[in-house]
Amino acid sequence: MKSGFIAITGRPNAGKSTLLNRIVGEKVAITSSKPQTTRTKILGVKTGEDYQLVLIDTPGIHKPHNKLGRRMEKYIYTATQDIDALLYVIDCNIKDDELELEAASLAGLKASNVPVILAVNKIDTVQKLRLLPILDKLKGIYDFSDIVPISAKNDENLDELFEKLKEFLPEGPKFFPDDTITDQPERQIVAEYIREKALRLLNREVPHGIAVEIERMKLRNNGTYEILAAIYCEKQSHKGIIIGKGGEKLKKIGSFARTDIEKFLNAKVYLELWVRVKEDWRNRENFISDIGFE
């Protein structure tokens, strides 16, 4: 039996969470085209007959500008301690002037002192002839244990990557029961589904300033879940954008989120959303902790 922990890290928008979901085979982390979608570390567990791979998804490596950002930076640090290997994800569309940023990010991870596997993601977006020069450039920024070009979106080369990851697992017992796919509580997953839909439907300036808190989640006698959730934003003007004209935007967020939540809970869901203003909440330590960032 082989088992171990591998952290997934990299800069924002590289496709880390999509890759986690594909490997685990279930949606355990939300995804969007907006940077810094992932705000905490998320465990995804893949179990087979002779292995258990525990993947730790982390926020994108970035320069923090508030207390939430500094806490996200701390999550990256803690996730890369006491692991067996590190999976670093890079978008293959990287520009030459961004190579230095990637090299700096990798240098900051050297203290982990573990093998680093590079996943060059989104190869479905470039011509194959362009890929080889890109791989050659990436080889020069770090001494990677292995480099695997992939498309997490299209499942291209994911089997090869998965076999590579298993090679770095030491012998040992399972850490979780066979049916475990994540360590997140149900309420947190539900909150993240709502935030994901908001990220996809809202304007660019709003998403970083929103958070979702599940205020009530109750299973009724008829098997239906009653869920009351608050979407927090930092400005009164953002509240109007989130609600939309005649409440249409908020209704769409709720409708799209309900579909995912019902699939996850395998039950009918009554979902009620409210929008509340909490000015500068990303710099309020107590509030950040209260809404689940521990």
Short mmCIF file of N, CA, C and O in Angstrom, two decimals, residues 5-85:
data_model
loop_
_atom_site.label_atom_id
_atom_site.label_comp_id
_atom_site.label_asym_id
_atom_site.label_seq_id
_atom_site.Cartn_x
_atom_site.Cartn_y
_atom_site.Cartn_z
N PHE A 5 0.92 12.69 0.59
CA PHE A 5 0.35 14.00 0.35
C PHE A 5 1.16 14.74 -0.72
O PHE A 5 2.39 14.78 -0.66
N ILE A 6 0.45 15.30 -1.69
CA ILE A 6 1.08 16.11 -2.73
C ILE A 6 0.33 17.44 -2.83
O ILE A 6 -0.89 17.45 -3.02
N ALA A 7 1.04 18.54 -2.67
CA ALA A 7 0.43 19.87 -2.75
C ALA A 7 0.43 20.34 -4.20
O ALA A 7 1.38 20.13 -4.94
N ILE A 8 -0.67 20.99 -4.59
CA ILE A 8 -0.78 21.60 -5.92
C ILE A 8 -0.63 23.10 -5.74
O ILE A 8 -1.39 23.73 -4.99
N THR A 9 0.34 23.68 -6.41
CA THR A 9 0.54 25.11 -6.27
C THR A 9 0.94 25.72 -7.62
O THR A 9 1.08 25.02 -8.61
N GLY A 10 1.09 27.03 -7.63
CA GLY A 10 1.38 27.75 -8.87
C GLY A 10 0.77 29.13 -8.79
O GLY A 10 0.11 29.48 -7.81
N ARG A 11 0.96 29.91 -9.82
CA ARG A 11 0.43 31.25 -9.84
C ARG A 11 -1.07 31.24 -10.20
O ARG A 11 -1.57 30.21 -10.66
N PRO A 12 -1.79 32.36 -10.00
CA PRO A 12 -3.23 32.38 -10.26
C PRO A 12 -3.59 32.00 -11.70
O PRO A 12 -2.84 32.28 -12.64
N ASN A 13 -4.74 31.36 -11.85
CA ASN A 13 -5.33 31.03 -13.16
C ASN A 13 -4.55 30.00 -13.97
O ASN A 13 -4.69 29.93 -15.18
N ALA A 14 -3.76 29.19 -13.30
CA ALA A 14 -3.02 28.14 -14.01
C ALA A 14 -3.88 26.90 -14.24
O ALA A 14 -3.54 26.05 -15.05
N GLY A 15 -4.99 26.79 -13.49
CA GLY A 15 -5.88 25.63 -13.65
C GLY A 15 -5.70 24.59 -12.56
O GLY A 15 -6.01 23.41 -12.76
N LYS A 16 -5.24 25.00 -11.39
CA LYS A 16 -4.96 24.06 -10.29
C LYS A 16 -6.22 23.35 -9.80
O LYS A 16 -6.23 22.13 -9.60
N SER A 17 -7.29 24.12 -9.59
CA SER A 17 -8.51 23.54 -9.05
C SER A 17 -9.20 22.62 -10.06
O SER A 17 -9.75 21.57 -9.69
N THR A 18 -9.16 23.00 -11.33
CA THR A 18 -9.71 22.13 -12.37
C THR A 18 -8.96 20.81 -12.40
O THR A 18 -9.56 19.72 -12.50
N LEU A 19 -7.65 20.88 -12.27
CA LEU A 19 -6.83 19.66 -12.25
C LEU A 19 -7.16 18.79 -11.05
O LEU A 19 -7.28 17.57 -11.17
N LEU A 20 -7.31 19.41 -9.88
CA LEU A 20 -7.69 18.65 -8.68
C LEU A 20 -9.00 17.91 -8.91
O LEU A 20 -9.11 16.71 -8.62
N ASN A 21 -10.01 18.60 -9.42
CA ASN A 21 -11.31 17.98 -9.66
C ASN A 21 -11.21 16.82 -10.63
O ASN A 21 -11.86 15.77 -10.44
N ARG A 22 -10.42 16.97 -11.68
CA ARG A 22 -10.28 15.92 -12.70
C ARG A 22 -9.61 14.67 -12.11
O ARG A 22 -10.01 13.54 -12.40
N ILE A 23 -8.58 14.87 -11.31
CA ILE A 23 -7.88 13.72 -10.74
C ILE A 23 -8.76 12.99 -9.72
O ILE A 23 -8.84 11.76 -9.72
N VAL A 24 -9.43 13.75 -8.86
CA VAL A 24 -10.28 13.14 -7.84
C VAL A 24 -11.52 12.50 -8.47
O VAL A 24 -12.03 11.50 -7.99
N GLY A 25 -11.99 13.10 -9.58
CA GLY A 25 -13.18 12.57 -10.24
C GLY A 25 -14.47 13.15 -9.73
O GLY A 25 -15.56 12.74 -10.13
N GLU A 26 -14.38 14.13 -8.82
CA GLU A 26 -15.55 14.82 -8.29
C GLU A 26 -15.21 16.30 -8.14
O GLU A 26 -14.04 16.67 -8.04
N LYS A 27 -16.24 17.13 -8.11
CA LYS A 27 -16.02 18.57 -7.96
C LYS A 27 -15.87 18.91 -6.48
O LYS A 27 -16.85 19.05 -5.75
N VAL A 28 -14.62 19.02 -6.04
CA VAL A 28 -14.36 19.36 -4.64
C VAL A 28 -13.83 20.79 -4.49
O VAL A 28 -13.74 21.31 -3.38
N ALA A 29 -13.46 21.42 -5.60
CA ALA A 29 -12.98 22.81 -5.57
C ALA A 29 -13.67 23.60 -6.67
O ALA A 29 -13.85 23.11 -7.78
N ILE A 30 -14.08 24.83 -6.37
CA ILE A 30 -14.75 25.65 -7.37
C ILE A 30 -13.73 26.20 -8.35
O ILE A 30 -12.54 26.31 -8.05
N THR A 31 -14.20 26.55 -9.54
CA THR A 31 -13.32 27.07 -10.58
C THR A 31 -13.97 28.29 -11.23
O THR A 31 -15.20 28.41 -11.27
N SER A 32 -13.13 29.18 -11.74
CA SER A 32 -13.61 30.30 -12.55
C SER A 32 -12.41 30.90 -13.28
O SER A 32 -11.26 30.56 -12.99
N SER A 33 -12.68 31.81 -14.21
CA SER A 33 -11.60 32.48 -14.94
C SER A 33 -11.00 33.63 -14.14
O SER A 33 -10.00 34.21 -14.54
N LYS A 34 -11.60 33.95 -13.00
CA LYS A 34 -11.11 35.04 -12.17
C LYS A 34 -9.91 34.56 -11.35
O LYS A 34 -9.90 33.46 -10.82
N PRO A 35 -8.86 35.38 -11.20
CA PRO A 35 -7.72 35.00 -10.36
C PRO A 35 -8.11 34.94 -8.89
O PRO A 35 -9.07 35.59 -8.46
N GLN A 36 -7.37 34.12 -8.13
CA GLN A 36 -7.58 33.98 -6.68
C GLN A 36 -8.96 33.45 -6.35
O GLN A 36 -9.57 33.83 -5.35
N THR A 37 -9.47 32.55 -7.21
CA THR A 37 -10.75 31.90 -6.89
C THR A 37 -10.62 31.05 -5.64
O THR A 37 -11.49 31.07 -4.76
N THR A 38 -9.54 30.28 -5.55
CA THR A 38 -9.29 29.46 -4.37
C THR A 38 -8.71 30.33 -3.27
O THR A 38 -7.71 31.02 -3.47
N ARG A 39 -9.33 30.29 -2.08
CA ARG A 39 -8.90 31.16 -0.99
C ARG A 39 -8.31 30.41 0.19
O ARG A 39 -7.72 31.02 1.08
N THR A 40 -8.48 29.11 0.22
CA THR A 40 -7.94 28.32 1.33
C THR A 40 -7.35 27.04 0.76
O THR A 40 -7.36 26.84 -0.45
N LYS A 41 -6.80 26.19 1.60
CA LYS A 41 -6.29 24.93 1.09
C LYS A 41 -7.39 23.88 1.16
O LYS A 41 -8.14 23.81 2.14
N ILE A 42 -7.52 23.09 0.10
CA ILE A 42 -8.60 22.12 -0.03
C ILE A 42 -8.00 20.74 -0.29
O ILE A 42 -7.18 20.58 -1.19
N LEU A 43 -8.43 19.76 0.48
CA LEU A 43 -7.95 18.40 0.27
C LEU A 43 -8.87 17.65 -0.68
O LEU A 43 -10.09 17.70 -0.55
N GLY A 44 -8.25 16.95 -1.62
CA GLY A 44 -8.98 16.04 -2.50
C GLY A 44 -8.33 14.67 -2.39
O GLY A 44 -7.10 14.56 -2.44
N VAL A 45 -9.13 13.64 -2.21
CA VAL A 45 -8.60 12.30 -1.93
C VAL A 45 -8.97 11.34 -3.05
O VAL A 45 -10.14 11.23 -3.44
N LYS A 46 -7.96 10.66 -3.59
CA LYS A 46 -8.15 9.64 -4.64
C LYS A 46 -7.63 8.32 -4.09
O LYS A 46 -6.45 8.18 -3.78
N THR A 47 -8.54 7.32 -3.99
CA THR A 47 -8.18 6.04 -3.39
C THR A 47 -8.36 4.90 -4.38
O THR A 47 -9.37 4.82 -5.07
N GLY A 48 -7.36 4.04 -4.46
CA GLY A 48 -7.42 2.84 -5.29
C GLY A 48 -7.12 1.60 -4.45
O GLY A 48 -6.99 1.69 -3.22
N GLU A 49 -6.98 0.46 -5.11
CA GLU A 49 -6.76 -0.79 -4.38
C GLU A 49 -5.44 -0.78 -3.61
O GLU A 49 -5.35 -1.32 -2.51
N ASP A 50 -4.42 -0.17 -4.18
CA ASP A 50 -3.11 -0.22 -3.54
C ASP A 50 -2.51 1.17 -3.30
O ASP A 50 -1.30 1.31 -3.11
N TYR A 51 -3.35 2.22 -3.31
CA TYR A 51 -2.81 3.57 -3.08
C TYR A 51 -3.89 4.50 -2.52
O TYR A 51 -5.09 4.24 -2.66
N GLN A 52 -3.44 5.54 -1.88
CA GLN A 52 -4.31 6.67 -1.54
C GLN A 52 -3.50 7.95 -1.73
O GLN A 52 -2.50 8.18 -1.05
N LEU A 53 -3.94 8.75 -2.69
CA LEU A 53 -3.28 10.01 -3.01
C LEU A 53 -4.10 11.16 -2.44
O LEU A 53 -5.27 11.32 -2.77
N VAL A 54 -3.48 11.94 -1.57
CA VAL A 54 -4.14 13.10 -0.98
C VAL A 54 -3.54 14.36 -1.61
O VAL A 54 -2.36 14.66 -1.41
N LEU A 55 -4.35 15.07 -2.39
CA LEU A 55 -3.91 16.29 -3.07
C LEU A 55 -4.37 17.51 -2.28
O LEU A 55 -5.51 17.55 -1.79
N ILE A 56 -3.50 18.50 -2.15
CA ILE A 56 -3.84 19.72 -1.41
C ILE A 56 -3.82 20.88 -2.39
O ILE A 56 -2.76 21.31 -2.85
N ASP A 57 -5.00 21.39 -2.73
CA ASP A 57 -5.11 22.55 -3.61
C ASP A 57 -4.86 23.81 -2.79
O ASP A 57 -5.30 23.91 -1.64
N THR A 58 -4.15 24.77 -3.36
CA THR A 58 -3.80 25.99 -2.63
C THR A 58 -4.16 27.23 -3.43
O THR A 58 -4.34 27.17 -4.64
N PRO A 59 -4.27 28.39 -2.75
CA PRO A 59 -4.49 29.64 -3.49
C PRO A 59 -3.32 29.93 -4.43
O PRO A 59 -2.20 29.47 -4.21
N GLY A 60 -3.57 30.70 -5.47
CA GLY A 60 -2.51 31.08 -6.39
C GLY A 60 -1.47 31.95 -5.69
O GLY A 60 -1.81 32.79 -4.85
N ILE A 61 -0.21 31.75 -6.03
CA ILE A 61 0.88 32.52 -5.42
C ILE A 61 0.81 33.96 -5.93
O ILE A 61 0.88 34.21 -7.13
N HIS A 62 0.65 34.90 -5.01
CA HIS A 62 0.50 36.30 -5.39
C HIS A 62 1.01 37.18 -4.26
O HIS A 62 1.25 36.70 -3.14
N LYS A 63 1.17 38.45 -4.53
CA LYS A 63 1.58 39.40 -3.50
C LYS A 63 0.34 39.86 -2.75
O LYS A 63 -0.57 40.46 -3.33
N PRO A 64 0.25 39.59 -1.44
CA PRO A 64 -0.97 39.94 -0.69
C PRO A 64 -1.11 41.45 -0.49
O PRO A 64 -0.12 42.16 -0.31
N HIS A 65 -2.37 41.92 -0.55
CA HIS A 65 -2.64 43.35 -0.38
C HIS A 65 -3.57 43.62 0.81
O HIS A 65 -3.92 44.77 1.08
N ASN A 66 -3.99 42.58 1.52
CA ASN A 66 -4.86 42.75 2.69
C ASN A 66 -4.69 41.54 3.60
O ASN A 66 -3.91 40.62 3.31
N LYS A 67 -5.42 41.53 4.72
CA LYS A 67 -5.26 40.45 5.70
C LYS A 67 -5.74 39.11 5.15
O LYS A 67 -5.19 38.06 5.50
N LEU A 68 -6.77 39.13 4.31
CA LEU A 68 -7.21 37.89 3.68
C LEU A 68 -6.09 37.35 2.78
O LEU A 68 -5.80 36.14 2.79
N GLY A 69 -5.46 38.23 2.02
CA GLY A 69 -4.36 37.82 1.15
C GLY A 69 -3.20 37.23 1.93
O GLY A 69 -2.60 36.23 1.51
N ARG A 70 -2.90 37.83 3.09
CA ARG A 70 -1.82 37.30 3.92
C ARG A 70 -2.17 35.94 4.51
O ARG A 70 -1.32 35.07 4.66
N ARG A 71 -3.46 35.76 4.82
CA ARG A 71 -3.88 34.45 5.31
C ARG A 71 -3.81 33.41 4.19
O ARG A 71 -3.43 32.26 4.42
N MET A 72 -4.17 33.79 2.98
CA MET A 72 -4.05 32.89 1.83
C MET A 72 -2.59 32.50 1.61
O MET A 72 -2.28 31.34 1.30
N GLU A 73 -1.68 33.46 1.78
CA GLU A 73 -0.25 33.19 1.65
C GLU A 73 0.19 32.17 2.69
O GLU A 73 1.00 31.27 2.42
N LYS A 74 -0.35 32.29 3.89
CA LYS A 74 -0.03 31.34 4.96
C LYS A 74 -0.52 29.94 4.62
O LYS A 74 0.14 28.94 4.91
N TYR A 75 -1.70 29.84 3.98
CA TYR A 75 -2.22 28.53 3.57
C TYR A 75 -1.25 27.84 2.61
O TYR A 75 -1.05 26.63 2.67
N ILE A 76 -0.67 28.62 1.68
CA ILE A 76 0.28 28.05 0.73
C ILE A 76 1.48 27.48 1.47
O ILE A 76 1.94 26.37 1.21
N TYR A 77 1.98 28.26 2.46
CA TYR A 77 3.15 27.82 3.22
C TYR A 77 2.86 26.54 3.99
O TYR A 77 3.63 25.58 3.93
N THR A 78 1.75 26.52 4.72
CA THR A 78 1.44 25.34 5.54
C THR A 78 1.16 24.11 4.68
O THR A 78 1.48 22.99 5.07
N ALA A 79 0.56 24.33 3.50
CA ALA A 79 0.23 23.20 2.63
C ALA A 79 1.47 22.54 2.05
O ALA A 79 1.45 21.37 1.68
N THR A 80 2.56 23.31 1.95
CA THR A 80 3.78 22.77 1.33
C THR A 80 4.77 22.25 2.38
O THR A 80 5.92 21.97 2.06
N GLN A 81 4.31 22.11 3.62
CA GLN A 81 5.14 21.49 4.66
C GLN A 81 4.69 20.05 4.87
O GLN A 81 3.51 19.72 4.74
N ASP A 82 5.62 19.18 5.20
CA ASP A 82 5.32 17.77 5.51
C ASP A 82 4.55 17.09 4.39
O ASP A 82 3.55 16.40 4.63
N ILE A 83 5.00 17.29 3.16
CA ILE A 83 4.39 16.62 2.01
C ILE A 83 5.43 15.71 1.36
O ILE A 83 6.62 15.77 1.68
N ASP A 84 4.98 14.87 0.45
CA ASP A 84 5.88 13.93 -0.21
C ASP A 84 6.37 14.44 -1.56
O ASP A 84 7.42 14.02 -2.05
N ALA A 85 5.61 15.32 -2.18
CA ALA A 85 5.99 15.92 -3.46
C ALA A 85 5.14 17.15 -3.68
O ALA A 85 4.14 17.38 -3.01
#
